[in-house]
mmCIF file of N, CA, C and O in Angstrom:
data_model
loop_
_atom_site.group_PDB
_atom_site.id
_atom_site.type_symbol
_atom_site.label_atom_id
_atom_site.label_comp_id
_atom_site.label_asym_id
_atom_site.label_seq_id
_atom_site.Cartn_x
_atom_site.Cartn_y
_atom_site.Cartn_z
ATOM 1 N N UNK A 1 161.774 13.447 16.342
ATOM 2 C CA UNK A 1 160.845 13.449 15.239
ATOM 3 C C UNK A 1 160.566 11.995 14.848
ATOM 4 O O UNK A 1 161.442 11.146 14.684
ATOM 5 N N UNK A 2 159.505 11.841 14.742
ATOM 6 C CA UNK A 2 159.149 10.290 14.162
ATOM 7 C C UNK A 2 159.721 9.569 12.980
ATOM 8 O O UNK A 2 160.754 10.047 12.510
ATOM 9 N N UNK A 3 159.346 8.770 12.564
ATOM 10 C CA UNK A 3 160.054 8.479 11.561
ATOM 11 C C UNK A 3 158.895 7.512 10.558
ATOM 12 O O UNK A 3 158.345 6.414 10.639
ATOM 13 N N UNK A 4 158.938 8.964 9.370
ATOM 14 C CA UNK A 4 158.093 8.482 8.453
ATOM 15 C C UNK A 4 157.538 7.592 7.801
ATOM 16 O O UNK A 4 156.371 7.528 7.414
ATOM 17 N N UNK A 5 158.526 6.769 7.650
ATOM 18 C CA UNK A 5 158.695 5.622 6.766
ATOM 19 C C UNK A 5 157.700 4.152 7.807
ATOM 20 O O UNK A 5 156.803 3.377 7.472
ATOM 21 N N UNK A 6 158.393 4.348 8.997
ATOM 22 C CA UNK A 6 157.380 3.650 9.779
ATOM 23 C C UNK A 6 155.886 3.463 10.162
ATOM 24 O O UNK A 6 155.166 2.504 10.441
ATOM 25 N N UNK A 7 155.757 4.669 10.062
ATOM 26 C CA UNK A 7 154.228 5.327 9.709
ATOM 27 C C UNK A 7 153.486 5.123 8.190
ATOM 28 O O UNK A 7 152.279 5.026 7.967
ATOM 29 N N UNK A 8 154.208 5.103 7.570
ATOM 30 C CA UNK A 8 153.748 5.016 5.882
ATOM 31 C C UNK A 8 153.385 3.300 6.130
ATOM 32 O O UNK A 8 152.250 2.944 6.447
ATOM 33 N N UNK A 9 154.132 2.658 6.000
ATOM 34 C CA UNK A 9 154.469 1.355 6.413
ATOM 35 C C UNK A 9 153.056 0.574 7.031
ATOM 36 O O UNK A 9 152.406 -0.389 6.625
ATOM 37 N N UNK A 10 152.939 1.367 8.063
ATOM 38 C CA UNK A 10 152.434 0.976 8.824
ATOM 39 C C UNK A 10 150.698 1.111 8.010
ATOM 40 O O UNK A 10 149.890 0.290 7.574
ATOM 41 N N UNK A 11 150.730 2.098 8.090
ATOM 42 C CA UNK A 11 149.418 2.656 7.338
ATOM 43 C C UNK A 11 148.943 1.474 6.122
ATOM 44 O O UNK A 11 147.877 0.887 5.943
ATOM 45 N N UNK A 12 150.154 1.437 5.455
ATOM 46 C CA UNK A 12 149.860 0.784 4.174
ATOM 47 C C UNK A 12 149.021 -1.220 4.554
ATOM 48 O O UNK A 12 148.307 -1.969 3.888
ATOM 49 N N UNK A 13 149.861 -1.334 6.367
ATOM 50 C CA UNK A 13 149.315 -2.552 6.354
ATOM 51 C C UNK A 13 147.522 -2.070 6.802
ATOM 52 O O UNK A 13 146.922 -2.954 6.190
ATOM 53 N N UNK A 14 147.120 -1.756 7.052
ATOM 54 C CA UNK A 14 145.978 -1.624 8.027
ATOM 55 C C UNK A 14 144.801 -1.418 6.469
ATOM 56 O O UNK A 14 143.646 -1.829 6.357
ATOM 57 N N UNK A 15 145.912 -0.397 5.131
ATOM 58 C CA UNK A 15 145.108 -0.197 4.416
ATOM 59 C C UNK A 15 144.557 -1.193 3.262
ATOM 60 O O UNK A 15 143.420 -1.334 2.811
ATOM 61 N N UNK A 16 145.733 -1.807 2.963
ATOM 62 C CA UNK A 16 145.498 -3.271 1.641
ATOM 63 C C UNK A 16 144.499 -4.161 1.990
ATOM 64 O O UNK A 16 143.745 -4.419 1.052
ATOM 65 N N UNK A 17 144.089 -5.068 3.702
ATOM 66 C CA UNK A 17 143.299 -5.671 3.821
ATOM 67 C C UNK A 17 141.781 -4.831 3.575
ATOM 68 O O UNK A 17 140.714 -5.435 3.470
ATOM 69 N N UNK A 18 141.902 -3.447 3.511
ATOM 70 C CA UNK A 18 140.754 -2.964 2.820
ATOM 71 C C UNK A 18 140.353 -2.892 1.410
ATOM 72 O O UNK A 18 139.223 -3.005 0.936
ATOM 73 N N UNK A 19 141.893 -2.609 0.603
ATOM 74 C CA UNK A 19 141.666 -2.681 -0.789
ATOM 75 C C UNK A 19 140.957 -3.819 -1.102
ATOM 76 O O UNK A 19 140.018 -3.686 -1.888
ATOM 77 N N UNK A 20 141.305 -5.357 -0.475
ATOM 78 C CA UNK A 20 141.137 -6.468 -1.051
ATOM 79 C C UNK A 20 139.909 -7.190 -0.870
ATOM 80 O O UNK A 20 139.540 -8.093 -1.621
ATOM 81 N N UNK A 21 139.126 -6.679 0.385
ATOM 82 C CA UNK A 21 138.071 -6.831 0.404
ATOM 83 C C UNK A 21 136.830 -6.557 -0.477
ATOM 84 O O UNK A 21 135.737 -7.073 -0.242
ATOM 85 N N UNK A 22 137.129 -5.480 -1.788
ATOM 86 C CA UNK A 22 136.278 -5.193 -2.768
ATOM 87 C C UNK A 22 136.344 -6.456 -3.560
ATOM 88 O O UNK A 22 137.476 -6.940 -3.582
ATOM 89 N N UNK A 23 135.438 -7.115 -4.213
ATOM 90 C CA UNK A 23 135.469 -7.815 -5.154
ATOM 91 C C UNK A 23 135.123 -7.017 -6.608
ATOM 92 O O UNK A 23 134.250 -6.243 -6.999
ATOM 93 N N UNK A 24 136.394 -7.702 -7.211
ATOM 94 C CA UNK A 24 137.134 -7.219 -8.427
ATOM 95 C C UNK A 24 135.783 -7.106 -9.653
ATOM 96 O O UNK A 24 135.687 -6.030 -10.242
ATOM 97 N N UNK A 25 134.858 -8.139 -9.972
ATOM 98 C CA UNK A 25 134.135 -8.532 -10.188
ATOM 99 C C UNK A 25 132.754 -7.196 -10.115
ATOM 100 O O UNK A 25 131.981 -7.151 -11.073
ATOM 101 N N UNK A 26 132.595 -6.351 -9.122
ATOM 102 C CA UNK A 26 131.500 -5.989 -8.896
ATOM 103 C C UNK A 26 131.737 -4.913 -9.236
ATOM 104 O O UNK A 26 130.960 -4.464 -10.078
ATOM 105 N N UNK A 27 132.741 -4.110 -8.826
ATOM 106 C CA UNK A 27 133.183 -2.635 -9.236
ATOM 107 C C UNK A 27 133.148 -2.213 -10.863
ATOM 108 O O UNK A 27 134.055 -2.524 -11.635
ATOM 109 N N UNK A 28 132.104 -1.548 -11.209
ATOM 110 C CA UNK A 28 132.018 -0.990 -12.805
ATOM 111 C C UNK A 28 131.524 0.605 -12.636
ATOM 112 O O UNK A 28 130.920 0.998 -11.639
ATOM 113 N N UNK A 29 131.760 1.173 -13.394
ATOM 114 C CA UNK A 29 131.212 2.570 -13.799
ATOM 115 C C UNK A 29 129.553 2.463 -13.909
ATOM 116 O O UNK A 29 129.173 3.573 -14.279
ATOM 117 N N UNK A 30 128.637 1.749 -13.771
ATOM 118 C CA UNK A 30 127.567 1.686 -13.671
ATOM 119 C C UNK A 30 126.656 2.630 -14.406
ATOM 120 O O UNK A 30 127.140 3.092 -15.440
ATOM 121 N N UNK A 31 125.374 3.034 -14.074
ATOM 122 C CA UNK A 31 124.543 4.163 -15.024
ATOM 123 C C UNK A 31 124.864 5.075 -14.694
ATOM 124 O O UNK A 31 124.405 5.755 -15.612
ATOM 125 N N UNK A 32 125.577 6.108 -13.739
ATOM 126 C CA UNK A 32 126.121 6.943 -13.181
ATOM 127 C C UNK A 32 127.147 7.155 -14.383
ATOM 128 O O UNK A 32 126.924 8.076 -15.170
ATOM 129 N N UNK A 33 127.960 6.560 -14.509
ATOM 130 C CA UNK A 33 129.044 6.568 -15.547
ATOM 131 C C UNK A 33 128.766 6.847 -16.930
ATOM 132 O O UNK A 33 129.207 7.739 -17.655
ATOM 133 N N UNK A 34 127.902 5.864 -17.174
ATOM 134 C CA UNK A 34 127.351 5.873 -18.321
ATOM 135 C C UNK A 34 126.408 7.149 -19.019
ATOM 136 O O UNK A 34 126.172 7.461 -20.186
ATOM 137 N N UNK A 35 125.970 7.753 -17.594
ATOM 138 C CA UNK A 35 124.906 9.063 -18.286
ATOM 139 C C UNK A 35 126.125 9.929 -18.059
ATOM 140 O O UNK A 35 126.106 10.662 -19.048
ATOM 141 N N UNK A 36 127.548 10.393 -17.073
ATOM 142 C CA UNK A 36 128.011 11.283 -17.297
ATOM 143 C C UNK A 36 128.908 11.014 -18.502
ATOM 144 O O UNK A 36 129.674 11.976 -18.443
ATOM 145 N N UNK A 37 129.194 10.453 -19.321
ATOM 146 C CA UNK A 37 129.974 9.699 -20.386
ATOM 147 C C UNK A 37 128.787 10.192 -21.831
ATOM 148 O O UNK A 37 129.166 10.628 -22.918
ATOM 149 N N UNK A 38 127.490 9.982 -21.454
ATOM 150 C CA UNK A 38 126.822 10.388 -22.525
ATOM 151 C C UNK A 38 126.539 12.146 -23.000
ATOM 152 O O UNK A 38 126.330 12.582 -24.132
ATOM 153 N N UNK A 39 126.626 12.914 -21.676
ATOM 154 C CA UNK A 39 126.300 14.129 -21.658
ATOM 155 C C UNK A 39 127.496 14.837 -22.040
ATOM 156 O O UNK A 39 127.535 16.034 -22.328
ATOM 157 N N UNK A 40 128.391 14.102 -22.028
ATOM 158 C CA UNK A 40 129.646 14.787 -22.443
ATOM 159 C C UNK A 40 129.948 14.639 -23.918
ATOM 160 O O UNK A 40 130.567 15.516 -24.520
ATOM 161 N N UNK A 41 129.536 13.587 -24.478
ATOM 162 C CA UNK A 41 129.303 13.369 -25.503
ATOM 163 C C UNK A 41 128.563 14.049 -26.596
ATOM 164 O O UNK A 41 129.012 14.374 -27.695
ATOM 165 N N UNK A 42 127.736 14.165 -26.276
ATOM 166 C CA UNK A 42 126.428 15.123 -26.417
ATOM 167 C C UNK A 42 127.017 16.555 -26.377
ATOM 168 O O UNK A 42 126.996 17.213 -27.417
ATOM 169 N N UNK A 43 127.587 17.127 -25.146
ATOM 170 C CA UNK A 43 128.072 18.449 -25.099
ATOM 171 C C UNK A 43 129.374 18.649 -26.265
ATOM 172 O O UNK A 43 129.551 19.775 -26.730
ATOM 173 N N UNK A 44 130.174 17.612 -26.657
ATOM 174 C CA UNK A 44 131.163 17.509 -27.948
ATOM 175 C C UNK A 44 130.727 18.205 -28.831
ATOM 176 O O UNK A 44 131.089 19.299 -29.265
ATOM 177 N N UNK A 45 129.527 17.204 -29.222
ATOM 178 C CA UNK A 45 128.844 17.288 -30.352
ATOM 179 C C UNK A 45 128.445 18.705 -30.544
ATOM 180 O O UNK A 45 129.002 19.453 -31.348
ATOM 181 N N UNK A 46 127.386 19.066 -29.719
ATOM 182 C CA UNK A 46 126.617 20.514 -29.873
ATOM 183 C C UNK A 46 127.654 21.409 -30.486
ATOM 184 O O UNK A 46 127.556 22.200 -31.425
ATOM 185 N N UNK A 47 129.159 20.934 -29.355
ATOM 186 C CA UNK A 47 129.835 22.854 -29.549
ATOM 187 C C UNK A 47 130.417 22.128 -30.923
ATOM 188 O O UNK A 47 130.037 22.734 -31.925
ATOM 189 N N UNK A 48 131.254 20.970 -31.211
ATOM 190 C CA UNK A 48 131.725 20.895 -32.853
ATOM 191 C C UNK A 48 130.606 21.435 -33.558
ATOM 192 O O UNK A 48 131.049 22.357 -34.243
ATOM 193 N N UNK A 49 129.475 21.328 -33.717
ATOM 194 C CA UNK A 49 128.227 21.936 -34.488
ATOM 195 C C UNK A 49 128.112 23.317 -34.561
ATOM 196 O O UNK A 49 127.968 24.011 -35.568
ATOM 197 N N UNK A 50 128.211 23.740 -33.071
ATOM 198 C CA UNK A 50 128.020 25.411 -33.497
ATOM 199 C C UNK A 50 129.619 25.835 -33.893
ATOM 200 O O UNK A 50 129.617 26.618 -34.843
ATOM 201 N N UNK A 51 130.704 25.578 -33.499
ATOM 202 C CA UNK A 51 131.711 26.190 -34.218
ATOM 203 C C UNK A 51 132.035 25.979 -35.617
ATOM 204 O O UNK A 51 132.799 26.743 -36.206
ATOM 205 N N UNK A 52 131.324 24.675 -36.350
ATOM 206 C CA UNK A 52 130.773 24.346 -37.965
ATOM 207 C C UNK A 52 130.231 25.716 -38.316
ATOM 208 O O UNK A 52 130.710 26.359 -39.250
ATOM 209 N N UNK A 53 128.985 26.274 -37.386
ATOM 210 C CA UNK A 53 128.396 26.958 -37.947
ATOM 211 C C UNK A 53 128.986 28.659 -38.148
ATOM 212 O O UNK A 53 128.918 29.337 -39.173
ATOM 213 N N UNK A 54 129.685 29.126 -36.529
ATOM 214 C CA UNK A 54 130.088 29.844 -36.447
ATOM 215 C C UNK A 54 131.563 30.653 -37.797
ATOM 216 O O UNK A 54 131.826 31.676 -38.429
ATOM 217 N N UNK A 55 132.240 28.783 -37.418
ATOM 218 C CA UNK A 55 133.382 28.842 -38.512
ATOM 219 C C UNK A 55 132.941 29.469 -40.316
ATOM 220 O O UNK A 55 133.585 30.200 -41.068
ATOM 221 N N UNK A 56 131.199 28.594 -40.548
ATOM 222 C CA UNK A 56 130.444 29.613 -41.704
ATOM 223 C C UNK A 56 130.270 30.587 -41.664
ATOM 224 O O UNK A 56 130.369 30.975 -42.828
ATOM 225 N N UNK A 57 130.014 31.493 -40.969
ATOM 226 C CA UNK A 57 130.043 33.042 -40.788
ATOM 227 C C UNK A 57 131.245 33.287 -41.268
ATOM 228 O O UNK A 57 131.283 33.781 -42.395
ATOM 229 N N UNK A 58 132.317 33.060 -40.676
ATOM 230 C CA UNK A 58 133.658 34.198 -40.886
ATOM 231 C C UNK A 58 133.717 34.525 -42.553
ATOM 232 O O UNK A 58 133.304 33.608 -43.264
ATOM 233 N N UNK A 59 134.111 35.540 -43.117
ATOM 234 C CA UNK A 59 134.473 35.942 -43.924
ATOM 235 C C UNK A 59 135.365 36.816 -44.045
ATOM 236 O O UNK A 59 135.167 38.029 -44.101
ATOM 237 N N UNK A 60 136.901 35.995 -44.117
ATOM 238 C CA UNK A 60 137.793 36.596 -44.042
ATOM 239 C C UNK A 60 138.927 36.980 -45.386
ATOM 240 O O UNK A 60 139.566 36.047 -45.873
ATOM 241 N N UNK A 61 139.062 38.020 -45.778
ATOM 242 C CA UNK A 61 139.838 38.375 -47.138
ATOM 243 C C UNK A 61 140.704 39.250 -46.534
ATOM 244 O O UNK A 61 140.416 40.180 -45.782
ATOM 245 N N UNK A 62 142.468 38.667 -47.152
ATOM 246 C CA UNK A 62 143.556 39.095 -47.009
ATOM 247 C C UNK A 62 143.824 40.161 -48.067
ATOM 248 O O UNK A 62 143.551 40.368 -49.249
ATOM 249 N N UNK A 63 144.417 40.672 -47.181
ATOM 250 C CA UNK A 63 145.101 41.886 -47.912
ATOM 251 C C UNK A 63 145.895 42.030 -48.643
ATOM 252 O O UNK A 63 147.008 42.007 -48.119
ATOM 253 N N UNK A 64 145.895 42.237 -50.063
ATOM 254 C CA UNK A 64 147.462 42.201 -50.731
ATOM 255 C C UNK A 64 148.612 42.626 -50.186
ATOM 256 O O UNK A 64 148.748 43.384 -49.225
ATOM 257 N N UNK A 65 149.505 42.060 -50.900
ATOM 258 C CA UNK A 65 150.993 42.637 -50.442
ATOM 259 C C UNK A 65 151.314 43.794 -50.579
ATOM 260 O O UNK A 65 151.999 44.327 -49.706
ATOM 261 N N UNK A 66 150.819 44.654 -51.963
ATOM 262 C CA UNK A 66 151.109 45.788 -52.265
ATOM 263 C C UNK A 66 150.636 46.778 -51.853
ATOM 264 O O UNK A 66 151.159 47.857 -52.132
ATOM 265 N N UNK A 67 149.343 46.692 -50.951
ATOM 266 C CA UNK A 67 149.169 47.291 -50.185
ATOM 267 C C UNK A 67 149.199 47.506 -48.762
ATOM 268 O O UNK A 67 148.502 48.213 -48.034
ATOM 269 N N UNK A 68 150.319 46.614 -48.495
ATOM 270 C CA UNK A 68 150.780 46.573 -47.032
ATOM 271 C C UNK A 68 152.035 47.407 -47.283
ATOM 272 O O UNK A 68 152.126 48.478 -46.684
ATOM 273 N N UNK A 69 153.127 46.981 -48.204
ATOM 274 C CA UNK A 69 154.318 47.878 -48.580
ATOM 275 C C UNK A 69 154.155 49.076 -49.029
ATOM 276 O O UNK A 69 155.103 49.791 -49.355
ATOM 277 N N UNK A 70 152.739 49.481 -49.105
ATOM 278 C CA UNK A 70 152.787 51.612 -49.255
ATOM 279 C C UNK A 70 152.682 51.737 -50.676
ATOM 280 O O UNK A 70 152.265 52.758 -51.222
ATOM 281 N N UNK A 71 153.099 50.593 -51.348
ATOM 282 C CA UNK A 71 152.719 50.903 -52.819
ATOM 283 C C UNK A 71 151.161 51.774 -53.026
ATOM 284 O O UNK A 71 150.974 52.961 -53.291
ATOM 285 N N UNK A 72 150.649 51.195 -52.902
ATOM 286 C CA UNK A 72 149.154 51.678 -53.140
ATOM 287 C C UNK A 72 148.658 53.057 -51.841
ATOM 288 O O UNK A 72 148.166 52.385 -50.935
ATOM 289 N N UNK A 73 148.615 53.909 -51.593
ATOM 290 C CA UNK A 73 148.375 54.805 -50.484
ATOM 291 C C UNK A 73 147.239 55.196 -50.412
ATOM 292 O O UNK A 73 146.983 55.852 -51.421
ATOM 293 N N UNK A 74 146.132 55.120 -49.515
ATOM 294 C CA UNK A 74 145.277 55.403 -49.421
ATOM 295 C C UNK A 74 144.370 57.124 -49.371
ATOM 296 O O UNK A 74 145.088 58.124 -49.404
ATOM 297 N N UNK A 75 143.566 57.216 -49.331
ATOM 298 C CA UNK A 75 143.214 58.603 -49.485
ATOM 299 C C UNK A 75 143.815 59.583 -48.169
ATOM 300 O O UNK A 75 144.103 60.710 -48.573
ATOM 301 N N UNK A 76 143.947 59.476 -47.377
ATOM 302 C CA UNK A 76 144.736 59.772 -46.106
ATOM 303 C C UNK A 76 145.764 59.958 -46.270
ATOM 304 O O UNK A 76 146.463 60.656 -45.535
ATOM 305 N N UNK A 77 146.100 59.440 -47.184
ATOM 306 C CA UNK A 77 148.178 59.785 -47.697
ATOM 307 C C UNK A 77 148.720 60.784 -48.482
ATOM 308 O O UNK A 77 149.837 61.301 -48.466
ATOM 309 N N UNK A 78 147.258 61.065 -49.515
ATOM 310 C CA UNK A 78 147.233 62.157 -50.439
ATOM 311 C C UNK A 78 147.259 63.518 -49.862
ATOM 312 O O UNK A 78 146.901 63.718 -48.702
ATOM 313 N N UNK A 79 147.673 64.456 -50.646
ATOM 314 C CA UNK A 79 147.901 65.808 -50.793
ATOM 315 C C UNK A 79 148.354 66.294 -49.597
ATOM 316 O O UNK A 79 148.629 67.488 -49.480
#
């Protein structure tokens, strides 16, 4: 069986003189970046807005206590 490490090794030289050939300088997120960075932004926004709005709808009222413990019995309980 080969031996991994030699191979990794090896790989890694053939691969760095490629890393280094990019200049550091030129590589940016460009308008590509910048419009997927904005649309996402944008998509934030919309859904915080509709769950603002959605969250206005709910109308939610709790139930007393005393009528969770049977104190109070509803018409279904009678006679």
């Amino acid at each position: 069986m080969p031996d991994m490490s030699a191979s990794a090794s090896l790989a890694m030289t053939h691969l760095v003189p490629l890393a280094q050939e990019v200049d550091q300088n030129k590589v940016t997120p460009g308008v590509l970046g910048f419009i997927v960075f904005a649309v996402m932004a944008i998509a934030v926004w919309g859904l915080m807005k509709s769950m603002n709005r959605h969250m206005g709808k709910v109308d939610f009222k709790e139930k007393s206590d005393a009528g969770a413990s049977g104190e109070n019995p509803g018409p279904a309980a009678k006679g």
